[in-house]
Amino acid sequence: MSGSGGVVGASAAERRSGGPVARWLLLSAAAVAALLAVERIGSDQERLEVAAARDTALRRIVTGIPGTYRHTIARIDLSLEDARARAAAHADQWLMHERVAYAYLERARLSGSFDDYAAAGAALDRAFAVAAPGTGPHATRAALDFTMHRLDGAERQLGLIDGYAVPPDRSQRAELTAMRGDIAFYRGDYAGALAAYDAADAIEPGTADFRRGVYLFRTGRFDLAEAAYDRVERGERLPSPQFRSFIALQRGILDLERGRRDEALVHFREADRLFPGHWLVEEHIAEVAALKGDLDGAAARYRDIVRRTGHPEFMDALAGIARQRGDRAAEAQWTRRAAAAWQRRLAQFPQAAYGHALDHCRGKGDWRCALALAERNHAARPYGEAKIALARALLHNRRPGEARAMIESVLASPWRTADLHAAAAEIYAATGDAAAAAAQRRLAIRIDPFALEPPAPLAG
């Protein structure tokens, strides 16, 4: 979850709860919806996967429930091979191309690869190219648009589904209604989000449990958020190792937001035990190592994650560790590698990369770059986290009045995180309001005792 490392001037809370990977998974309620959907794939898909296996060893991967990251990716890749072959043989049928897109989306949600998301988008383009007017994979396109932070695009697809002559079934209607709530959440319309979640649950109870957990987490009600995650876990009749690991990860993040590092580490290790090999879990273990001063251990994990994934968040983390050690050559090397990777991501999916890449700019002290990206990020998704990032960027670009107005707009909303209060304290201090700054510092450390400490070189 949480993201890019070595951020100059950022609070510990900001670095932990506000980084890129955290935004991608924890706040993307669609992630757990997709995971639940994978749990419920029907027997037709299972037969397709089994048919794609080439030998007994592969059949062992595609039958049953994979218990590791590697085997899950292998299973998806077999499904992709079969789906691509069927799409090539039936190129005039949009459903065949949608199968390819769905498989790439499933892979992307696990790998975090923008290339996988791009391949899903290309398959959807092929599907729409052969679909009759008024038909096509609108729901899958909406899921991709939402995940890539294209809220307007996702909303357009949902509107097209509303016009179907044959309405979606109950489960689909519930999920699409909940997605409207997610769109409202990221637009900063929290009341609208909750109303949509209520409507989704009225259609099919339990649809919005995880989403409510996210809302409760970001509004400072951690015990209620954890209870929501508990309901999600209890609601799965046959939870897979991947699903159970995901829930353990969420519990660890809740603890980390409150400065409970040892408790968080227990959850992260449990998540790793349940579903070994997942880089997203491993980076959280690295994060705690860095927080506890084990820079060698953290750096070793981050290097391994970079080798396997190429994700720039962790190149930035390694740059931050090198900076803390005074190794300017290594810092420059990792920063250059990260910059190239971020440029590629910004070209592929700009809206999805803005909030992540701005952390890279902040890490190397380029606040002009950070402000440009923070403004675009806020335009794409003007919710609490984006507003906080923009407020900080405004402050560091010598626009304190605008920074104060922006942070006060978040304080006037239900959003309540240690990161918010730490940023507000910094901004109030810079504008000469010592009393307000002191009050915000107290609120920050009430949530997380470490909120005001100098940041560690983290990726999460």
Coordinates of C-alpha atoms in Angstrom, one line a residue:
M1 CA 0.0 0.0 0.0
S2 CA 1.8 3.0 0.9
G3 CA 4.4 4.4 -1.5
S4 CA 7.5 6.3 -2.6
G5 CA 10.5 6.8 -0.4
G6 CA 12.9 9.5 0.7
V7 CA 10.4 12.4 0.7
V8 CA 11.9 15.6 1.9
G9 CA 9.9 17.4 4.5
A10 CA 7.1 14.8 4.7
S11 CA 5.8 13.6 8.0
A12 CA 6.1 9.9 9.0
A13 CA 2.3 9.7 8.8
E14 CA 2.2 11.2 5.4
R15 CA 4.8 8.8 4.1
R16 CA 3.1 5.8 5.6
S17 CA -0.6 6.4 4.8
G18 CA -0.2 8.6 1.8
G19 CA 2.3 6.8 -0.4
P20 CA 1.5 5.4 -3.9
V21 CA 1.0 1.8 -3.2
A22 CA -1.3 2.4 -0.3
R23 CA -3.4 4.6 -2.5
W24 CA -3.5 2.0 -5.1
L25 CA -4.7 -0.9 -3.0
L26 CA -6.1 0.3 0.3
L27 CA -8.2 3.1 -1.1
S28 CA -9.2 1.2 -4.2
A29 CA -12.2 -0.5 -2.9
A30 CA -12.6 -2.0 -6.4
A31 CA -9.5 -4.2 -5.5
V32 CA -11.3 -6.3 -3.0
A33 CA -14.4 -6.4 -5.2
A34 CA -12.3 -7.8 -7.9
L35 CA -10.7 -10.3 -5.5
L36 CA -14.2 -11.4 -4.4
A37 CA -15.2 -11.8 -8.0
V38 CA -12.2 -14.0 -8.7
E39 CA -13.3 -16.2 -5.8
R40 CA -16.6 -16.7 -7.5
I41 CA -15.5 -17.6 -11.0
G42 CA -17.9 -20.1 -12.4
S43 CA -17.3 -23.6 -13.6
D44 CA -17.1 -22.6 -17.3
Q45 CA -14.0 -20.5 -16.6
E46 CA -12.5 -23.3 -14.5
R47 CA -12.9 -25.8 -17.4
L48 CA -11.2 -23.3 -19.8
E49 CA -8.2 -23.0 -17.5
V50 CA -8.0 -26.8 -17.1
A51 CA -8.2 -27.3 -20.9
A52 CA -5.3 -24.8 -21.3
A53 CA -2.9 -26.9 -19.1
R54 CA -0.3 -28.7 -21.0
D55 CA 0.8 -31.3 -18.5
T56 CA 0.1 -32.7 -15.1
A57 CA 2.2 -30.1 -13.3
L58 CA 0.3 -27.3 -14.9
R59 CA -3.0 -29.0 -14.1
R60 CA -2.1 -28.9 -10.5
I61 CA -1.7 -25.1 -10.8
V62 CA -5.0 -24.4 -12.6
T63 CA -7.2 -26.8 -10.5
G64 CA -8.0 -26.0 -6.9
I65 CA -7.0 -22.7 -5.4
P66 CA -3.4 -21.4 -5.9
G67 CA -1.7 -20.8 -2.6
T68 CA 1.2 -18.6 -3.7
Y69 CA 1.8 -15.5 -5.8
R70 CA 3.8 -17.4 -8.3
H71 CA 1.2 -20.1 -8.8
T72 CA -1.6 -17.6 -9.1
I73 CA 0.3 -15.6 -11.8
A74 CA 0.9 -18.9 -13.6
R75 CA -2.7 -19.8 -13.4
I76 CA -3.7 -16.4 -14.8
D77 CA -1.1 -16.7 -17.6
L78 CA -2.6 -20.1 -18.6
S79 CA -6.0 -18.5 -18.7
L80 CA -4.6 -15.7 -20.8
E81 CA -3.1 -18.1 -23.3
D82 CA -6.4 -19.8 -23.8
A83 CA -8.4 -16.5 -23.9
R84 CA -6.0 -15.1 -26.6
A85 CA -6.3 -18.2 -28.7
R86 CA -10.1 -18.1 -28.6
A87 CA -10.2 -14.4 -29.4
A88 CA -7.9 -15.0 -32.4
A89 CA -10.2 -17.8 -33.6
H90 CA -13.4 -15.7 -33.0
A91 CA -12.1 -12.2 -33.7
D92 CA -15.6 -11.0 -34.6
Q93 CA -17.1 -11.8 -31.1
W94 CA -16.5 -9.0 -28.5
L95 CA -17.1 -11.4 -25.6
M96 CA -13.9 -13.3 -26.6
H97 CA -11.9 -10.1 -26.5
E98 CA -13.5 -9.2 -23.1
R99 CA -12.2 -12.5 -21.7
V100 CA -8.7 -11.4 -22.6
A101 CA -9.2 -8.0 -21.0
Y102 CA -10.6 -9.6 -17.8
A103 CA -7.6 -11.9 -17.5
Y104 CA -5.2 -9.0 -18.0
L105 CA -7.1 -7.0 -15.4
E106 CA -6.9 -9.9 -13.0
R107 CA -3.1 -10.2 -13.6
A108 CA -2.6 -6.4 -13.3
R109 CA -4.4 -6.2 -9.9
L110 CA -1.9 -8.7 -8.6
S111 CA 1.3 -7.6 -10.5
G112 CA 0.7 -3.9 -10.3
S113 CA 2.1 -3.7 -13.9
F114 CA 1.0 -0.8 -16.0
D115 CA 1.8 -3.0 -19.0
D116 CA -0.8 -5.5 -17.9
Y117 CA -3.4 -2.7 -17.6
A118 CA -2.4 -1.4 -21.1
A119 CA -2.9 -4.9 -22.5
A120 CA -6.4 -5.0 -20.9
G121 CA -7.2 -1.7 -22.5
A122 CA -6.0 -2.8 -25.9
A123 CA -8.2 -5.9 -25.6
L124 CA -11.2 -3.8 -24.7
D125 CA -10.5 -1.6 -27.7
R126 CA -10.7 -4.7 -29.9
A127 CA -13.9 -5.7 -28.3
F128 CA -15.6 -2.4 -28.9
A129 CA -14.4 -2.3 -32.5
V130 CA -16.5 -5.4 -33.3
A131 CA -19.4 -4.9 -30.9
A132 CA -22.7 -3.8 -32.3
P133 CA -23.9 -0.3 -31.3
G134 CA -25.2 -0.3 -27.7
T135 CA -23.3 -3.5 -26.8
G136 CA -19.8 -4.2 -25.6
P137 CA -17.9 -4.7 -22.4
H138 CA -19.0 -1.6 -20.6
A139 CA -18.6 -3.0 -17.1
T140 CA -15.1 -4.2 -17.7
R141 CA -14.2 -0.8 -19.3
A142 CA -15.7 0.9 -16.2
A143 CA -13.5 -1.2 -13.9
L144 CA -10.4 -0.3 -15.9
D145 CA -11.2 3.4 -16.0
F146 CA -11.9 3.5 -12.3
T147 CA -8.7 1.7 -11.4
M148 CA -6.7 4.0 -13.7
H149 CA -8.4 7.0 -11.9
R150 CA -10.4 8.0 -14.9
L151 CA -13.6 8.7 -13.0
D152 CA -15.4 10.5 -15.8
G153 CA -14.8 7.6 -18.1
A154 CA -16.0 5.0 -15.5
E155 CA -19.1 7.1 -14.9
R156 CA -19.9 7.2 -18.7
Q157 CA -19.7 3.4 -18.9
L158 CA -22.0 3.0 -15.9
G159 CA -24.5 5.4 -17.7
L160 CA -24.4 3.2 -20.8
I161 CA -25.2 0.1 -18.7
D162 CA -28.2 2.0 -17.2
G163 CA -29.6 2.1 -20.7
Y164 CA -29.5 -1.7 -21.3
A165 CA -32.8 -3.2 -22.5
V166 CA -32.1 -6.1 -20.2
P167 CA -30.9 -4.9 -16.8
P168 CA -27.9 -6.5 -15.1
D169 CA -28.7 -9.2 -12.5
R170 CA -28.9 -8.4 -8.8
S171 CA -25.2 -9.0 -7.9
Q172 CA -24.1 -6.9 -10.9
R173 CA -26.5 -4.1 -10.0
A174 CA -25.2 -4.1 -6.4
E175 CA -21.6 -3.9 -7.6
L176 CA -22.2 -1.2 -10.1
T177 CA -24.1 0.9 -7.5
A178 CA -21.2 0.5 -5.1
M179 CA -18.8 1.6 -7.8
R180 CA -20.8 4.8 -8.1
G181 CA -20.1 5.2 -4.4
D182 CA -16.4 4.7 -5.0
I183 CA -16.5 7.4 -7.7
A184 CA -18.2 9.8 -5.2
F185 CA -15.7 9.0 -2.6
Y186 CA -12.7 9.9 -4.8
R187 CA -14.5 13.1 -5.8
G188 CA -14.7 14.1 -2.1
D189 CA -18.4 13.5 -1.9
Y190 CA -18.4 11.3 1.2
A191 CA -22.1 11.6 1.9
G192 CA -22.8 10.5 -1.7
A193 CA -20.5 7.6 -1.3
L194 CA -22.2 6.4 1.8
A195 CA -25.6 6.7 0.2
A196 CA -24.5 4.6 -2.7
Y197 CA -23.0 2.0 -0.4
D198 CA -26.3 1.8 1.4
A199 CA -28.2 1.4 -1.9
A200 CA -25.8 -1.4 -2.9
D201 CA -26.3 -3.2 0.3
A202 CA -30.0 -2.9 -0.1
I203 CA -29.7 -4.7 -3.4
E204 CA -27.3 -7.3 -2.0
P205 CA -26.2 -7.2 1.6
G206 CA -22.5 -7.1 2.2
T207 CA -21.5 -5.6 -1.1
A208 CA -20.1 -2.4 0.5
D209 CA -18.5 -3.8 3.7
F210 CA -15.0 -3.3 2.5
R211 CA -15.7 0.0 1.1
R212 CA -17.2 1.2 4.3
G213 CA -14.0 -0.1 6.0
V214 CA -12.0 2.2 3.8
Y215 CA -14.2 5.2 4.6
L216 CA -14.1 4.5 8.3
F217 CA -10.3 4.1 8.2
R218 CA -9.9 7.5 6.5
T219 CA -12.3 9.2 8.9
G220 CA -10.3 8.0 11.9
R221 CA -12.6 5.3 13.2
F222 CA -10.1 2.4 13.2
D223 CA -12.0 -0.1 15.4
L224 CA -15.1 0.2 13.2
A225 CA -12.9 -0.2 10.1
E226 CA -11.4 -3.3 11.5
A227 CA -14.9 -4.6 12.3
A228 CA -15.9 -4.0 8.7
Y229 CA -12.9 -6.0 7.5
D230 CA -13.9 -8.8 9.9
R231 CA -17.4 -8.8 8.2
V232 CA -15.8 -9.1 4.8
E233 CA -13.7 -12.0 5.9
R234 CA -16.6 -13.8 7.6
G235 CA -18.7 -13.3 4.5
E236 CA -16.5 -15.5 2.4
R237 CA -17.6 -19.1 2.6
L238 CA -14.4 -20.5 1.0
P239 CA -11.7 -17.8 1.3
S240 CA -8.6 -18.4 -0.7
P241 CA -5.1 -17.8 0.7
Q242 CA -4.8 -14.7 -1.5
F243 CA -8.0 -13.3 0.0
R244 CA -7.0 -14.1 3.6
S245 CA -3.6 -12.5 3.0
F246 CA -5.3 -9.4 1.7
I247 CA -7.4 -9.0 4.8
A248 CA -4.3 -9.5 7.1
L249 CA -2.5 -6.8 5.1
Q250 CA -5.4 -4.4 5.7
R251 CA -5.3 -5.1 9.4
G252 CA -1.6 -4.4 9.4
I253 CA -2.1 -1.1 7.7
L254 CA -4.7 0.0 10.2
D255 CA -2.1 -0.7 13.0
L256 CA 0.6 1.1 11.1
E257 CA -1.5 4.2 10.8
R258 CA -1.8 4.2 14.5
G259 CA 1.9 3.8 15.1
R260 CA 1.5 0.2 16.3
R261 CA 4.6 -1.1 14.4
D262 CA 5.1 -4.4 16.1
E263 CA 1.4 -5.3 15.8
A264 CA 1.5 -4.3 12.1
L265 CA 4.5 -6.5 11.5
V266 CA 2.7 -9.5 13.0
H267 CA -0.2 -8.9 10.5
F268 CA 2.2 -8.4 7.6
R269 CA 4.1 -11.6 8.4
E270 CA 0.9 -13.5 8.6
A271 CA -0.2 -12.1 5.2
D272 CA 3.2 -13.3 3.8
R273 CA 2.7 -16.7 5.3
L274 CA -0.8 -17.1 3.9
F275 CA 0.1 -16.0 0.4
P276 CA 3.9 -16.1 0.0
G277 CA 5.7 -14.2 -2.8
H278 CA 3.5 -11.2 -3.1
W279 CA 5.6 -8.0 -3.4
L280 CA 2.9 -5.9 -1.9
V281 CA 3.1 -7.7 1.4
E282 CA 6.9 -7.8 1.3
E283 CA 7.2 -4.1 0.8
H284 CA 5.3 -3.5 4.0
I285 CA 7.6 -5.8 5.9
A286 CA 10.5 -3.7 4.4
E287 CA 8.7 -0.5 5.5
V288 CA 8.5 -1.7 9.1
A289 CA 12.2 -2.7 9.0
A290 CA 13.1 0.8 7.9
L291 CA 10.9 2.4 10.5
K292 CA 12.6 0.3 13.2
G293 CA 16.1 1.3 11.9
D294 CA 17.0 -1.8 10.0
L295 CA 18.1 -0.1 6.8
D296 CA 20.2 -3.0 5.6
G297 CA 17.2 -5.4 5.9
A298 CA 14.8 -2.9 4.2
A299 CA 17.2 -2.2 1.4
A300 CA 17.7 -5.9 0.7
R301 CA 14.0 -6.4 0.4
Y302 CA 13.4 -3.4 -1.8
R303 CA 16.2 -4.4 -4.1
D304 CA 14.6 -7.8 -4.5
I305 CA 11.2 -6.3 -5.2
V306 CA 12.7 -3.9 -7.8
R307 CA 14.4 -6.9 -9.5
R308 CA 11.1 -8.8 -9.7
T309 CA 8.7 -6.0 -10.5
G310 CA 10.6 -2.9 -11.8
H311 CA 8.2 -0.7 -9.8
P312 CA 9.6 2.8 -9.4
E313 CA 8.2 3.3 -5.9
F314 CA 10.8 1.0 -4.5
M315 CA 13.6 2.6 -6.6
D316 CA 12.6 5.8 -4.8
A317 CA 12.8 3.9 -1.5
L318 CA 16.3 2.8 -2.2
A319 CA 17.2 6.3 -3.2
G320 CA 15.9 7.5 0.2
I321 CA 17.9 4.9 2.1
A322 CA 21.0 5.9 0.1
R323 CA 20.3 9.5 1.0
Q324 CA 20.1 8.7 4.7
R325 CA 23.4 6.9 4.5
G326 CA 25.1 9.7 2.7
D327 CA 25.7 7.6 -0.4
R328 CA 25.1 10.3 -3.1
A329 CA 26.2 8.1 -6.0
A330 CA 23.7 5.3 -5.1
E331 CA 21.0 7.9 -4.5
A332 CA 21.6 9.5 -7.9
Q333 CA 21.5 6.1 -9.6
W334 CA 18.2 5.0 -8.0
T335 CA 16.7 8.4 -8.6
R336 CA 17.6 8.3 -12.3
R337 CA 16.1 4.8 -12.7
A338 CA 12.9 5.8 -10.9
A339 CA 12.6 9.0 -13.0
A340 CA 12.7 7.0 -16.3
A341 CA 10.1 4.5 -14.9
W342 CA 7.8 7.3 -13.8
Q343 CA 8.0 9.0 -17.2
R344 CA 6.9 5.8 -18.8
R345 CA 4.0 5.4 -16.4
L346 CA 2.9 8.9 -16.9
A347 CA 2.8 8.3 -20.6
Q348 CA 0.8 5.1 -20.2
F349 CA -1.8 6.2 -17.6
P350 CA -1.3 9.7 -16.5
Q351 CA -4.2 10.0 -14.0
A352 CA -3.1 6.8 -12.3
A353 CA 0.5 8.0 -12.0
Y354 CA 0.1 11.6 -11.0
G355 CA -0.2 11.0 -7.2
H356 CA 2.6 8.5 -7.2
A357 CA 5.0 10.4 -9.4
L358 CA 4.7 13.6 -7.3
D359 CA 6.2 11.7 -4.4
H360 CA 9.2 11.1 -6.6
C361 CA 9.5 14.8 -7.2
R362 CA 9.2 15.6 -3.5
G363 CA 11.8 13.0 -2.7
K364 CA 14.4 14.8 -4.8
G365 CA 13.3 18.2 -3.5
D366 CA 11.7 19.3 -6.8
W367 CA 8.7 21.1 -5.4
R368 CA 7.8 22.8 -8.7
C369 CA 7.4 19.4 -10.3
A370 CA 5.5 18.1 -7.3
L371 CA 3.1 21.0 -7.5
A372 CA 2.4 20.5 -11.2
L373 CA 1.6 16.8 -10.6
A374 CA -0.4 17.5 -7.4
E375 CA -2.6 19.9 -9.3
R376 CA -3.3 17.3 -11.9
N377 CA -3.8 14.6 -9.3
H378 CA -6.3 16.8 -7.5
A379 CA -8.2 17.6 -10.7
A380 CA -8.5 13.8 -11.4
R381 CA -9.6 12.8 -7.9
P382 CA -10.2 15.7 -5.5
Y383 CA -10.6 13.6 -2.3
G384 CA -8.8 14.1 1.0
E385 CA -5.5 12.6 0.2
A386 CA -5.1 14.5 -3.0
K387 CA -6.0 17.8 -1.3
I388 CA -3.4 17.2 1.5
A389 CA -0.7 16.5 -1.1
L390 CA -1.7 19.7 -3.0
A391 CA -1.7 21.7 0.2
R392 CA 1.9 20.6 1.0
A393 CA 3.0 21.4 -2.5
L394 CA 1.5 24.8 -2.4
L395 CA 3.2 25.5 0.9
H396 CA 6.6 24.5 -0.5
N397 CA 6.1 26.7 -3.5
R398 CA 5.6 29.7 -1.2
R399 CA 1.8 29.9 -1.5
P400 CA 0.9 29.6 2.1
G401 CA -2.5 31.2 1.9
E402 CA -3.7 28.8 -0.7
A403 CA -2.1 25.9 1.2
R404 CA -4.1 26.9 4.3
A405 CA -7.3 27.2 2.4
M406 CA -6.8 23.8 0.9
I407 CA -5.9 22.1 4.2
E408 CA -8.9 23.7 5.9
S409 CA -11.2 22.3 3.3
V410 CA -10.0 18.9 4.4
L411 CA -10.4 19.7 8.0
A412 CA -14.0 20.8 7.3
S413 CA -14.7 17.3 5.8
P414 CA -15.0 14.0 7.7
W415 CA -11.4 13.0 6.6
R416 CA -9.3 12.3 9.7
T417 CA -5.8 10.9 9.5
A418 CA -2.5 11.6 11.2
D419 CA -1.2 12.8 7.9
L420 CA -3.9 15.4 7.7
H421 CA -3.1 16.8 11.1
A422 CA 0.6 16.7 10.6
A423 CA 0.2 18.7 7.3
A424 CA -2.1 21.2 9.0
A425 CA 0.3 21.7 11.8
E426 CA 3.1 22.5 9.3
I427 CA 0.9 24.9 7.4
Y428 CA -0.5 26.7 10.4
A429 CA 3.1 27.1 11.8
A430 CA 4.2 28.6 8.4
T431 CA 1.3 31.0 8.5
G432 CA 2.1 32.2 12.0
D433 CA -0.8 30.5 13.8
A434 CA 1.1 28.8 16.6
A435 CA -1.9 27.8 18.6
A436 CA -3.6 26.1 15.7
A437 CA -0.3 24.4 14.8
A438 CA 0.0 23.1 18.4
A439 CA -3.6 21.8 18.4
Q440 CA -3.0 20.0 15.1
R441 CA 0.2 18.4 16.4
R442 CA -1.7 17.0 19.4
L443 CA -4.3 15.5 17.1
A444 CA -1.6 13.9 14.9
I445 CA 0.2 12.2 17.7
R446 CA -3.1 11.1 19.3
I447 CA -3.6 9.0 16.2
D448 CA 0.0 8.0 15.7
P449 CA 2.7 8.8 18.3
F450 CA 5.3 8.8 15.6
A451 CA 3.5 11.2 13.3
L452 CA 5.8 14.1 13.8
E453 CA 9.1 12.2 13.7
P454 CA 11.5 12.8 10.8
P455 CA 10.5 10.5 7.9
A456 CA 12.3 7.2 7.3
P457 CA 13.3 6.3 3.8
L458 CA 10.3 4.3 3.0
A459 CA 8.3 3.1 0.0
G460 CA 5.2 2.7 2.1

